[in-house]
mmCIF file as gemmi writes it, N, C-alpha and C atoms, coordinates in Angstrom:
data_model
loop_
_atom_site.group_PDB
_atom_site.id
_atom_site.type_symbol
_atom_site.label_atom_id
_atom_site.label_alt_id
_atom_site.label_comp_id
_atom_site.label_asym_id
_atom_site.label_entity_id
_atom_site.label_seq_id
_atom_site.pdbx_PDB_ins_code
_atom_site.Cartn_x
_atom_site.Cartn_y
_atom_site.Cartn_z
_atom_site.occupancy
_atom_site.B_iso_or_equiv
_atom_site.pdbx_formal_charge
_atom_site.auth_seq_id
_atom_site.auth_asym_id
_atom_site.pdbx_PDB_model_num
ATOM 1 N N . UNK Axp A 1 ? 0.83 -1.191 0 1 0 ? 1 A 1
ATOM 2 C CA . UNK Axp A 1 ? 0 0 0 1 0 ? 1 A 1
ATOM 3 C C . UNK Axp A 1 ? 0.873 1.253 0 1 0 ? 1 A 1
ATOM 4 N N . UNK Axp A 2 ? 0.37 2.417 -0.17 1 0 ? 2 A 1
ATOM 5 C CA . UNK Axp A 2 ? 0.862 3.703 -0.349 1 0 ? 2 A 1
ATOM 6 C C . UNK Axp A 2 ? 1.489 4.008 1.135 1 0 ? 2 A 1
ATOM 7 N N . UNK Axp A 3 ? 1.031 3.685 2.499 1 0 ? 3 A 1
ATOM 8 C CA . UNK Axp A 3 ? 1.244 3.578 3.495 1 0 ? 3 A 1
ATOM 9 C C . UNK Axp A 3 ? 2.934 3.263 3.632 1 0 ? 3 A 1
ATOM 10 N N . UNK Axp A 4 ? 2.659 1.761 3.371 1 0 ? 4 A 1
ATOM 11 C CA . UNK Axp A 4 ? 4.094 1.299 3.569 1 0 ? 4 A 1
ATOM 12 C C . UNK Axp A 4 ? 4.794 1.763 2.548 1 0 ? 4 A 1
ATOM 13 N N . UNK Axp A 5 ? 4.778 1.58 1.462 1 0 ? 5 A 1
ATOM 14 C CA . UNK Axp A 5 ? 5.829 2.684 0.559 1 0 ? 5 A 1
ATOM 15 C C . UNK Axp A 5 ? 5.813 4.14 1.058 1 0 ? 5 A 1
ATOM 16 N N . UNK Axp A 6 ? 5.396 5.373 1.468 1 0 ? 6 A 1
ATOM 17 C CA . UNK Axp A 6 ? 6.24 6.274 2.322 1 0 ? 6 A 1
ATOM 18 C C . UNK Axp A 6 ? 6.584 5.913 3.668 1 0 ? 6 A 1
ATOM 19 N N . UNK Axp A 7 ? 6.036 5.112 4.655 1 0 ? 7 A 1
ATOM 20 C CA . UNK Axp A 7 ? 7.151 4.274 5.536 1 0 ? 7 A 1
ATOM 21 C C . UNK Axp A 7 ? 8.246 3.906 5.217 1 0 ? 7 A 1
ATOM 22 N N . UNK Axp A 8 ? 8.521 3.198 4.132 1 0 ? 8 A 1
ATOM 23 C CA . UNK Axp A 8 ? 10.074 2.69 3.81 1 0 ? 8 A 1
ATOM 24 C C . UNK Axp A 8 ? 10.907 3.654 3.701 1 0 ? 8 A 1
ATOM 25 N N . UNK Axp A 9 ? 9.917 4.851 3.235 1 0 ? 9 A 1
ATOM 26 C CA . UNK Axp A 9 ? 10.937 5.86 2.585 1 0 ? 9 A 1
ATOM 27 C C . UNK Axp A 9 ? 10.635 7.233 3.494 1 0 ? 9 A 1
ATOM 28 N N . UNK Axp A 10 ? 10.81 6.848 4.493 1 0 ? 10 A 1
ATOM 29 C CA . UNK Axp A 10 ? 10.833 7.521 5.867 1 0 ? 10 A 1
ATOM 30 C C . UNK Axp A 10 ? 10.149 9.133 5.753 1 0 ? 10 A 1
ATOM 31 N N . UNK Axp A 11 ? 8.928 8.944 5.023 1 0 ? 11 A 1
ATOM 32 C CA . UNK Axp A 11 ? 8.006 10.285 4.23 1 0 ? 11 A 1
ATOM 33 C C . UNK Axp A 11 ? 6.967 9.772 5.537 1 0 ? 11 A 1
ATOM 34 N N . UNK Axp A 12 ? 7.257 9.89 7.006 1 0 ? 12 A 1
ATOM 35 C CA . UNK Axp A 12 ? 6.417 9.928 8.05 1 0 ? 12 A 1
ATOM 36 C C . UNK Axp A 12 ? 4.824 10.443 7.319 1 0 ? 12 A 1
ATOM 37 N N . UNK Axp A 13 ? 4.846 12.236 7.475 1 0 ? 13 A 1
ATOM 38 C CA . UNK Axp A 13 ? 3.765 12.448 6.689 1 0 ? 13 A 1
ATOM 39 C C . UNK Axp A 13 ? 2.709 12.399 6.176 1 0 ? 13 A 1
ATOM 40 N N . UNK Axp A 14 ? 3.418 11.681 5.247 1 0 ? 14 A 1
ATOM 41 C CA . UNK Axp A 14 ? 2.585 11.111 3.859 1 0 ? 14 A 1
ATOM 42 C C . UNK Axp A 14 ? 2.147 9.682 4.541 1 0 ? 14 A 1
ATOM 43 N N . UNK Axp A 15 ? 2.54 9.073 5.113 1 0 ? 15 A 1
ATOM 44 C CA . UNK Axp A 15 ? 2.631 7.678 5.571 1 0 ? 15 A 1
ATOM 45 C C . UNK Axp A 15 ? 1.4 8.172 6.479 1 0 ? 15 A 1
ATOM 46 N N . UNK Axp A 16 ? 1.349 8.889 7.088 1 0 ? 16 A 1
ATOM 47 C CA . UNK Axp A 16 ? 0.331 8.833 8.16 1 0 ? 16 A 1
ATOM 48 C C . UNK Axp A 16 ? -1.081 9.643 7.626 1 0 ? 16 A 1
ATOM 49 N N . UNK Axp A 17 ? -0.986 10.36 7.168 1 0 ? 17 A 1
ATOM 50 C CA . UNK Axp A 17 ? -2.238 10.664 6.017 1 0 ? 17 A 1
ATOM 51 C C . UNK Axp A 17 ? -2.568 8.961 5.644 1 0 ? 17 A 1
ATOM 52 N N . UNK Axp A 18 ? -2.456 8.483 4.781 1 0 ? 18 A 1
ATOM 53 C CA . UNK Axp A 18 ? -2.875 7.347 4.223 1 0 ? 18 A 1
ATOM 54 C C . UNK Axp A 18 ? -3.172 6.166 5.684 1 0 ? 18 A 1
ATOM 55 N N . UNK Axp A 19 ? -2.461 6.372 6.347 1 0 ? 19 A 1
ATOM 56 C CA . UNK Axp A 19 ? -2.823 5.285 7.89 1 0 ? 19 A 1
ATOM 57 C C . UNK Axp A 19 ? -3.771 6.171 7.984 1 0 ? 19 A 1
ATOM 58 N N . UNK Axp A 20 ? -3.941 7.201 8.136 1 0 ? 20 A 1
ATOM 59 C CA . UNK Axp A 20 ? -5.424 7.914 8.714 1 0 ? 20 A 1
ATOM 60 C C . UNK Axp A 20 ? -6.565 7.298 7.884 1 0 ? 20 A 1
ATOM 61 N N . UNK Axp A 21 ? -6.402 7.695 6.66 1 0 ? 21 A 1
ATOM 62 C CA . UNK Axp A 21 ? -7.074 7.015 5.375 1 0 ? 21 A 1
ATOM 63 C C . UNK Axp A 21 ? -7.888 5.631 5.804 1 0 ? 21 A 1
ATOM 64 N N . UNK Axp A 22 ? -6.733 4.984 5.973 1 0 ? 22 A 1
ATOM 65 C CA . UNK Axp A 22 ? -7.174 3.51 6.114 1 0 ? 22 A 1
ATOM 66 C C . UNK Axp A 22 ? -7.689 3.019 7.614 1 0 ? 22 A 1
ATOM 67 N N . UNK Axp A 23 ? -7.403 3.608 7.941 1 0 ? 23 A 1
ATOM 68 C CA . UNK Axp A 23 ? -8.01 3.448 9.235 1 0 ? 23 A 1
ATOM 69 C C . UNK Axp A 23 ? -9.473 4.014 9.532 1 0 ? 23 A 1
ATOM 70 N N . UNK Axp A 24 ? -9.418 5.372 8.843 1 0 ? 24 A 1
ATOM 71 C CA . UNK Axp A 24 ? -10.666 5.925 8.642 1 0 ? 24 A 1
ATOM 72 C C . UNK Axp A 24 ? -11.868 5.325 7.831 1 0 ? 24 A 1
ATOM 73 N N . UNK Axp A 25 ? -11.424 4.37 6.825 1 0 ? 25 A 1
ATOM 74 C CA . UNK Axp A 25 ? -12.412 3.866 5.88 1 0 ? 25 A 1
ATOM 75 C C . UNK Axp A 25 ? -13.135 3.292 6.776 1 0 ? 25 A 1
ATOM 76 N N . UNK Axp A 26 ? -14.401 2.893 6.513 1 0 ? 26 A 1
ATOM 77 C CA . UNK Axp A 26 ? -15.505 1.853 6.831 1 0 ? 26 A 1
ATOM 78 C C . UNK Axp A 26 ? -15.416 0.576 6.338 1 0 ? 26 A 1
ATOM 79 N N . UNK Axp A 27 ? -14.95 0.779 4.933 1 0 ? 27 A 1
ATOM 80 C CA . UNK Axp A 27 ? -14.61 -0.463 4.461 1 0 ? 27 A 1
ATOM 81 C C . UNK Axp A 27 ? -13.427 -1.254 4.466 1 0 ? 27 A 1
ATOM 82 N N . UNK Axp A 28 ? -12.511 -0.501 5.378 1 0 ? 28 A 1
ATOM 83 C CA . UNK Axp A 28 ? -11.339 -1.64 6.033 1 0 ? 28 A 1
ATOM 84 C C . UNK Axp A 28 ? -11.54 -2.532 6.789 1 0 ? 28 A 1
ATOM 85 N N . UNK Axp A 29 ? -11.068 -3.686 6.956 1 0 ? 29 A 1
ATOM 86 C CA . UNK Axp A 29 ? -11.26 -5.088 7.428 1 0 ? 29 A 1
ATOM 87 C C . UNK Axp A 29 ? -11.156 -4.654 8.86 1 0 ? 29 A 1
ATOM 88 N N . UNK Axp A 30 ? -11.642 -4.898 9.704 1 0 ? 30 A 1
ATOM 89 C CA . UNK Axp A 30 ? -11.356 -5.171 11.515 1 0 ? 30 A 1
ATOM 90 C C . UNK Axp A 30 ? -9.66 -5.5 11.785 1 0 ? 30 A 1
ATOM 91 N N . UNK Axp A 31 ? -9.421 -6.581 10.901 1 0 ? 31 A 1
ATOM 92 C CA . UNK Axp A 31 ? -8.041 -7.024 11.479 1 0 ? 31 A 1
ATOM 93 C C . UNK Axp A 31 ? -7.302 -5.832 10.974 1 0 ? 31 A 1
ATOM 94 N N . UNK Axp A 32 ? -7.38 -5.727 10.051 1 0 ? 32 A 1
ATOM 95 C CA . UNK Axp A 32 ? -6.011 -4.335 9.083 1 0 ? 32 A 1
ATOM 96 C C . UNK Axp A 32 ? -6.171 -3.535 10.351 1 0 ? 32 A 1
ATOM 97 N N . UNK Axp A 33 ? -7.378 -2.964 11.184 1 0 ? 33 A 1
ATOM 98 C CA . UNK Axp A 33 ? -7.806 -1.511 11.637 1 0 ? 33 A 1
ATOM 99 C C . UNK Axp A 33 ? -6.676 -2.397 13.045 1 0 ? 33 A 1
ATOM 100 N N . UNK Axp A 34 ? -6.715 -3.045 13.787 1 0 ? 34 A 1
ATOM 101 C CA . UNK Axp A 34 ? -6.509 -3.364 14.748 1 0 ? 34 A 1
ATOM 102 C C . UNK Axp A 34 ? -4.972 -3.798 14.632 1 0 ? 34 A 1
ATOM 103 N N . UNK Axp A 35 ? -4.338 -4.391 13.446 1 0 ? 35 A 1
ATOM 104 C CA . UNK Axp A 35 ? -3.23 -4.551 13.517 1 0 ? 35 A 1
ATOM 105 C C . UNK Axp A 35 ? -2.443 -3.443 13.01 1 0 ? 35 A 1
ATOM 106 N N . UNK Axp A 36 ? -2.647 -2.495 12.473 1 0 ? 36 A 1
ATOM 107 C CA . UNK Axp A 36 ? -2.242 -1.035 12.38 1 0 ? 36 A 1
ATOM 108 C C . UNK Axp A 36 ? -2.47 -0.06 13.643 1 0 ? 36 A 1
ATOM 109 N N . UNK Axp A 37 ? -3.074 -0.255 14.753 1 0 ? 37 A 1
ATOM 110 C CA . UNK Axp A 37 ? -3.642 0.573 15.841 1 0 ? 37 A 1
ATOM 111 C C . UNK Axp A 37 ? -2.361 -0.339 16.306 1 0 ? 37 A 1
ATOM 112 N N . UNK Axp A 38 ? -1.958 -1.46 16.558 1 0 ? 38 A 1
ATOM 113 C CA . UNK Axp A 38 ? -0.891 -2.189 17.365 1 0 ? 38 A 1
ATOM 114 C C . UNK Axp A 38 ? 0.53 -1.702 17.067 1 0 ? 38 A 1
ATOM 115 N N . UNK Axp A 39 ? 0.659 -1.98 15.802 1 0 ? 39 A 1
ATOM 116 C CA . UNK Axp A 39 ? 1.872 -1.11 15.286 1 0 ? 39 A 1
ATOM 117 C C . UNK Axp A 39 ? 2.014 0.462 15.902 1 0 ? 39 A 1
ATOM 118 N N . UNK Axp A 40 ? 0.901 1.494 15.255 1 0 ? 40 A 1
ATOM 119 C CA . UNK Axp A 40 ? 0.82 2.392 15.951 1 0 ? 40 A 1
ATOM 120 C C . UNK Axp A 40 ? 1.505 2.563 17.176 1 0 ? 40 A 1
ATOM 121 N N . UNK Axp A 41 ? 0.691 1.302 18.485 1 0 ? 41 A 1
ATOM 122 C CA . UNK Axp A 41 ? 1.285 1.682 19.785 1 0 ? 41 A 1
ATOM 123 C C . UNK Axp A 41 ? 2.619 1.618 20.501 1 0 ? 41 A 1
ATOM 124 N N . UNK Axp A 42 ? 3.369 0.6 19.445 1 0 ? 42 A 1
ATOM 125 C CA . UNK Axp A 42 ? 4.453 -0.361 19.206 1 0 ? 42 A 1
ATOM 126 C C . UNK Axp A 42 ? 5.389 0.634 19.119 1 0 ? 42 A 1
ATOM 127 N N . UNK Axp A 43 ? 5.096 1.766 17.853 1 0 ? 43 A 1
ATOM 128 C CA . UNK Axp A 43 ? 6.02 2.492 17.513 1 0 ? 43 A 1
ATOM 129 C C . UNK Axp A 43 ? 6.277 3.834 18.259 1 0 ? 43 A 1
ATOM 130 N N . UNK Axp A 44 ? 4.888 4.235 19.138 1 0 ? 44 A 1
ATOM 131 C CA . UNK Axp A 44 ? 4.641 5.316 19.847 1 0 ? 44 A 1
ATOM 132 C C . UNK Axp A 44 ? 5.244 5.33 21.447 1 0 ? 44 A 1
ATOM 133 N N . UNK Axp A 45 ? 5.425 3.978 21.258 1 0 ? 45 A 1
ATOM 134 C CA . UNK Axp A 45 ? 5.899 3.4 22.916 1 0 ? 45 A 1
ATOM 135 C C . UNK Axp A 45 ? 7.436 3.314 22.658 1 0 ? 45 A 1
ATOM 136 N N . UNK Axp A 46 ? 7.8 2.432 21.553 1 0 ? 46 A 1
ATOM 137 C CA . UNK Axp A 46 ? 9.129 2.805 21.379 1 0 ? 46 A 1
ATOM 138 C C . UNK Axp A 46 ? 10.347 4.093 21.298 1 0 ? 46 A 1
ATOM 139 N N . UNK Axp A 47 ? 8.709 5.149 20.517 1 0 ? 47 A 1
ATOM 140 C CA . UNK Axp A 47 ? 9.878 6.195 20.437 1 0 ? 47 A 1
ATOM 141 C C . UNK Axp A 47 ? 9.692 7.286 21.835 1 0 ? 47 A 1
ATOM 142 N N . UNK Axp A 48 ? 9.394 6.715 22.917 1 0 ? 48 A 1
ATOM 143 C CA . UNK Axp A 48 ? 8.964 7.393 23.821 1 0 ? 48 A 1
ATOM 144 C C . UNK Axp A 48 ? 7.307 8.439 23.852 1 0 ? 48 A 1
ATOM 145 N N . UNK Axp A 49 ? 6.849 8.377 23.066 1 0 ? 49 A 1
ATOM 146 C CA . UNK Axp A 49 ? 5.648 9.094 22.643 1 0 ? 49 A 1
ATOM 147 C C . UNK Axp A 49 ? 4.262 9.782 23.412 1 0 ? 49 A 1
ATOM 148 N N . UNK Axp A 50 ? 3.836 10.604 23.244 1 0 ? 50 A 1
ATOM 149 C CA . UNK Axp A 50 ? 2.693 11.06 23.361 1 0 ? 50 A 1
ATOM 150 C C . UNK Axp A 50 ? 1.141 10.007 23.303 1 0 ? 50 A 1
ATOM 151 N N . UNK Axp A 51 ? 0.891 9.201 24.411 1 0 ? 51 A 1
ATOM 152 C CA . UNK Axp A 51 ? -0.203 8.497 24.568 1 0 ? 51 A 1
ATOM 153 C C . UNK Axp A 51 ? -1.696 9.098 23.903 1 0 ? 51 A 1
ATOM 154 N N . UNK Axp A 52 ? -1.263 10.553 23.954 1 0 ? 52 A 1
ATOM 155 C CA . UNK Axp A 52 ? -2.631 11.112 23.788 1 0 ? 52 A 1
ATOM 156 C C . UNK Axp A 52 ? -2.978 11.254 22.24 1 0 ? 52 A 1
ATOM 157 N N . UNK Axp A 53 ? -1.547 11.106 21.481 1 0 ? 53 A 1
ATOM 158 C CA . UNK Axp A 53 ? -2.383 11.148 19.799 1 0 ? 53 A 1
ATOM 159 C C . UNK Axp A 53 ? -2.343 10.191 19.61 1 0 ? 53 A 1
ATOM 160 N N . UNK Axp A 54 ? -2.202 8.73 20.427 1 0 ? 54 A 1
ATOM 161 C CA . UNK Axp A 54 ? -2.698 7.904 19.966 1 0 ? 54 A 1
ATOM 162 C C . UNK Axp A 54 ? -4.212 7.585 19.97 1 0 ? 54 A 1
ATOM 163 N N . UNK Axp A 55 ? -4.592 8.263 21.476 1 0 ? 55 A 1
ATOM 164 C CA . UNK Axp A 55 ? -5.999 8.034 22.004 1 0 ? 55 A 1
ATOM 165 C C . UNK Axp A 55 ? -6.639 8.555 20.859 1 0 ? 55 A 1
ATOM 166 N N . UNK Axp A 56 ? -6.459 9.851 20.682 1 0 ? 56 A 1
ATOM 167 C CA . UNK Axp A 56 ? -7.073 10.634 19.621 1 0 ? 56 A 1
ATOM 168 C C . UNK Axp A 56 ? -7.489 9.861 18.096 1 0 ? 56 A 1
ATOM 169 N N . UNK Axp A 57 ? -6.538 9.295 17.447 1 0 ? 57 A 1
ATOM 170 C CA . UNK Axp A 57 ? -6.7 8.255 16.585 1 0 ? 57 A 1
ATOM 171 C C . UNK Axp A 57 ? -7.491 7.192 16.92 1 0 ? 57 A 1
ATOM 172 N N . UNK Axp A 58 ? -7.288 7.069 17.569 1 0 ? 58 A 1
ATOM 173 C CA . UNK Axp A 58 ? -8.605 5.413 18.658 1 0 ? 58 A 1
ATOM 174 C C . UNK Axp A 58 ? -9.58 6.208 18.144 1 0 ? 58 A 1
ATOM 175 N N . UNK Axp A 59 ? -10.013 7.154 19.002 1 0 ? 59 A 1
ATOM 176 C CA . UNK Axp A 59 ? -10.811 8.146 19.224 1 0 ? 59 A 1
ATOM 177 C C . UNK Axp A 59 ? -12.098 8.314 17.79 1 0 ? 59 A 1
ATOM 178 N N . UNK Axp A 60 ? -10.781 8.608 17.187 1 0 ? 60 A 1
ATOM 179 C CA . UNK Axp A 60 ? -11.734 9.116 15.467 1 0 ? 60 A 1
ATOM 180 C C . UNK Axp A 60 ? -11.977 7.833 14.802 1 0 ? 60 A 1
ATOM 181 N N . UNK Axp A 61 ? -10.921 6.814 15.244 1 0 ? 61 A 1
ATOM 182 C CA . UNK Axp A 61 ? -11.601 5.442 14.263 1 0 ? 61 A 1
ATOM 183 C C . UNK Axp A 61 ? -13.279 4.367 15.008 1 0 ? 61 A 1
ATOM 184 N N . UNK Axp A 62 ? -13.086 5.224 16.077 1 0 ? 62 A 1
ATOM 185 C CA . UNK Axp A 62 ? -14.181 4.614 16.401 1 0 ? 62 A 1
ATOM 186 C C . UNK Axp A 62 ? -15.303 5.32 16.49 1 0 ? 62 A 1
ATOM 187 N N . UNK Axp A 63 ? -15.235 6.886 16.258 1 0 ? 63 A 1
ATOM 188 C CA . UNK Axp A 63 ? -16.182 7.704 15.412 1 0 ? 63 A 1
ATOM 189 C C . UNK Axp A 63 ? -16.474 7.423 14.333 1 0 ? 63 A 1
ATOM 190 N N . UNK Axp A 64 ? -15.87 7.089 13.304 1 0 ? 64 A 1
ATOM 191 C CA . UNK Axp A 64 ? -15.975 6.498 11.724 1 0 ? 64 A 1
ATOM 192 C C . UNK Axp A 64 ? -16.409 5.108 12.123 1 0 ? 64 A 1
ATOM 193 N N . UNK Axp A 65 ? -16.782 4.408 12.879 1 0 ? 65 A 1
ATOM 194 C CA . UNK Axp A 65 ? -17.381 2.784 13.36 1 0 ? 65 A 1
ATOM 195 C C . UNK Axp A 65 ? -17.63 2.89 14.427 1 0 ? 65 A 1
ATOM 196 N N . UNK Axp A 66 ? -18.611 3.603 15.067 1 0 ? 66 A 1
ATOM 197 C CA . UNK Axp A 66 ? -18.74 3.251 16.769 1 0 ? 66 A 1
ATOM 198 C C . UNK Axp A 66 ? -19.694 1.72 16.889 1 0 ? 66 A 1
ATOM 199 N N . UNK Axp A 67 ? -19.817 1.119 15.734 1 0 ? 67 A 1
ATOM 200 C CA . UNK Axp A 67 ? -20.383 0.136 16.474 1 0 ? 67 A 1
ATOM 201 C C . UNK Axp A 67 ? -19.202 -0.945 16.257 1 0 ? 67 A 1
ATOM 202 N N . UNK Axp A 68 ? -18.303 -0.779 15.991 1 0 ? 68 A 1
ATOM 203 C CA . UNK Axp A 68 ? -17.29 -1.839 16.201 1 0 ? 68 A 1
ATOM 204 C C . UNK Axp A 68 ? -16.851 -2.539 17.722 1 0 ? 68 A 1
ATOM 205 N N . UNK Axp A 69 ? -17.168 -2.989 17.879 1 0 ? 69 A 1
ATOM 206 C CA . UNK Axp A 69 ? -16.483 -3.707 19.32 1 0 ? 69 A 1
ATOM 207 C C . UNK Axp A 69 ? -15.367 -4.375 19.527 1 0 ? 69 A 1
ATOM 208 N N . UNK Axp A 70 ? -14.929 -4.337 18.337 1 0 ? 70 A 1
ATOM 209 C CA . UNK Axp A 70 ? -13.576 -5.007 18.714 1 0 ? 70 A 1
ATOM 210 C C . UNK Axp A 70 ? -12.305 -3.831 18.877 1 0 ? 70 A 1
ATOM 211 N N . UNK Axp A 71 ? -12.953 -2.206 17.955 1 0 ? 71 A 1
ATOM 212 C CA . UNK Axp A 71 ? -11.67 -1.598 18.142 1 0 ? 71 A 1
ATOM 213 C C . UNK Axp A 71 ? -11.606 -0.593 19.329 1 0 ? 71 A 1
ATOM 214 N N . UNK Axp A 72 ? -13.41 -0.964 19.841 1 0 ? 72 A 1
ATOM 215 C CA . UNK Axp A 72 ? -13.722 0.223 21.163 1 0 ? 72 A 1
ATOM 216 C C . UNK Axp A 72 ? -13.235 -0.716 22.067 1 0 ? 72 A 1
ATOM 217 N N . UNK Axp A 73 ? -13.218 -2.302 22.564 1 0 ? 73 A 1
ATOM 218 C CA . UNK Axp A 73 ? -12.238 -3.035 23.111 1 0 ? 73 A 1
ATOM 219 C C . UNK Axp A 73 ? -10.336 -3.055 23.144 1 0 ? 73 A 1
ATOM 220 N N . UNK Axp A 74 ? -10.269 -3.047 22.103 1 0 ? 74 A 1
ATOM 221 C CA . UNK Axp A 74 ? -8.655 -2.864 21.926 1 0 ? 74 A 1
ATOM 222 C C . UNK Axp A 74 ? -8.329 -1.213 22.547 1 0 ? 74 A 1
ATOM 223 N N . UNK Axp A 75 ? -9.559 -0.261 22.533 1 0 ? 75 A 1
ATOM 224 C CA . UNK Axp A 75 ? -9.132 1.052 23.134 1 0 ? 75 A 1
ATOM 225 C C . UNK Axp A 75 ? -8.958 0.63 24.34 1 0 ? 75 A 1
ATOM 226 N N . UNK Axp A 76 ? -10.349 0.211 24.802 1 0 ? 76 A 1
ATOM 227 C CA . UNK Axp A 76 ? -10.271 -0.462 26.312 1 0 ? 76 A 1
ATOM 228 C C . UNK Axp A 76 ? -9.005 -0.641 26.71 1 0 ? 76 A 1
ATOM 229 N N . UNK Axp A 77 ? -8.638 -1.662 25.893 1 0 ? 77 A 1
ATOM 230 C CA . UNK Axp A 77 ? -7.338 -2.624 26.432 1 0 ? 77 A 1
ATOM 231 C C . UNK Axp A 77 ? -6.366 -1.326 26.477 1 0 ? 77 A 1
ATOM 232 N N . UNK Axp A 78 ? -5.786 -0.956 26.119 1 0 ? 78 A 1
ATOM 233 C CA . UNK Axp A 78 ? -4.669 0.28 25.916 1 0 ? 78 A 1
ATOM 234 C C . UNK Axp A 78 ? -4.656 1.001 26.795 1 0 ? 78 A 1
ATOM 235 N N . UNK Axp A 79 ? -5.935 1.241 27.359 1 0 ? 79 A 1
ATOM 236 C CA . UNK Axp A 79 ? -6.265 2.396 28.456 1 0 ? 79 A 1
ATOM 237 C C . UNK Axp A 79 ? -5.579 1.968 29.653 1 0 ? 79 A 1
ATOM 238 N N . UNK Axp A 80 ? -6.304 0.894 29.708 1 0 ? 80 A 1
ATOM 239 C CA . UNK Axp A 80 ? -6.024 -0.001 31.481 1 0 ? 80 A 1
ATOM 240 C C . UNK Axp A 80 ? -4.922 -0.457 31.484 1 0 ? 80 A 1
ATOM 241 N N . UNK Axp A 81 ? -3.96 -0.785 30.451 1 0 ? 81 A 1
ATOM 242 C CA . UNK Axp A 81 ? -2.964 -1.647 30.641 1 0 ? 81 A 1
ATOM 243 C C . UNK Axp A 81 ? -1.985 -0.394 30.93 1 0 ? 81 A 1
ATOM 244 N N . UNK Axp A 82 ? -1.77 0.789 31.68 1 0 ? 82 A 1
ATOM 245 C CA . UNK Axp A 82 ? -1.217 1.772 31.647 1 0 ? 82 A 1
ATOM 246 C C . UNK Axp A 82 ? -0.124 1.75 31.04 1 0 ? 82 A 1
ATOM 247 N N . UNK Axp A 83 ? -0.117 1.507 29.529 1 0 ? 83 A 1
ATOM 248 C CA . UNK Axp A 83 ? 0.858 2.3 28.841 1 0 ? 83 A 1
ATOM 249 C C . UNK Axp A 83 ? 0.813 3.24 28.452 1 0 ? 83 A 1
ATOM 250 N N . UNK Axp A 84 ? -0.573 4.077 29.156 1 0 ? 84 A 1
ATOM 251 C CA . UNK Axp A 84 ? -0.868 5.455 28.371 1 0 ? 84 A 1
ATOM 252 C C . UNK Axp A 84 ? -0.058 6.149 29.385 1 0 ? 84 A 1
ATOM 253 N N . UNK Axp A 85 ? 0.837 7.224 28.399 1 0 ? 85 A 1
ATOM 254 C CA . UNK Axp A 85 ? 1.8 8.389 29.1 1 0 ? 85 A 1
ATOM 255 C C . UNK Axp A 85 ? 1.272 9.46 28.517 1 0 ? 85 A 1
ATOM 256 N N . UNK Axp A 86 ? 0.824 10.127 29.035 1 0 ? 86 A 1
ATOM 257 C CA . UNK Axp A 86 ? 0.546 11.41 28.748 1 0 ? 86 A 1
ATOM 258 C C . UNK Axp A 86 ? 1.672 12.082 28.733 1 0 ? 86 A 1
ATOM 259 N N . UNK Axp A 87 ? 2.28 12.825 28.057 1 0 ? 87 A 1
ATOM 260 C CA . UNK Axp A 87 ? 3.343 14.29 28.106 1 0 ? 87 A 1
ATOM 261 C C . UNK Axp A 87 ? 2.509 15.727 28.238 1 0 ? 87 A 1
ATOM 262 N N . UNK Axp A 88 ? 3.269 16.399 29.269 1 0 ? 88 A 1
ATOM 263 C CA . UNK Axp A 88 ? 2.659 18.09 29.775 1 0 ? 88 A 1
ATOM 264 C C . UNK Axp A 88 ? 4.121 18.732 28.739 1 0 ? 88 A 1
């Protein structure tokens, strides 16, 4: 996908427009939405990151699907498992 080709090519950016994209669709699969929200946290935790634009992304993909239960669960999960760091 367009995603991972500006990932490779370290066009952050552009890469995250299109993860918004796809994440935003309705017609993305559950698993894609959930194994891209993992990565997401993977990479946000690694680079020391801001918990809160991740929430925010949770946030809007489950505005674009609030009846999904599996990705308002996986928010769940994220919340409680306190890896959320907020930065002031």
């Amino acid at each position: 996908s367009l995603y991972d080709f500006y990932r490779l090519q370290n066009e952050d950016s552009m890469a995250n427009i299109y993860r918004d994209k796809i994440l935003l669709n309705k017609y993305t699969a559950t698993t894609t939405k959930l194994t891209m929200l993992q990565n997401l946290v993977q990479d946000n935790e690694k680079a020391g990151g801001d918990s809160t634009k991740v929430l925010q992304l949770m946030d809007k993909v489950l505005q674009a699907d609030p009846k999904n239960a599996d990705i308002a669960e996986y928010m769940a999960s994220y919340i409680s498992s306190g890896s959320v760091v907020l930065v002031k």
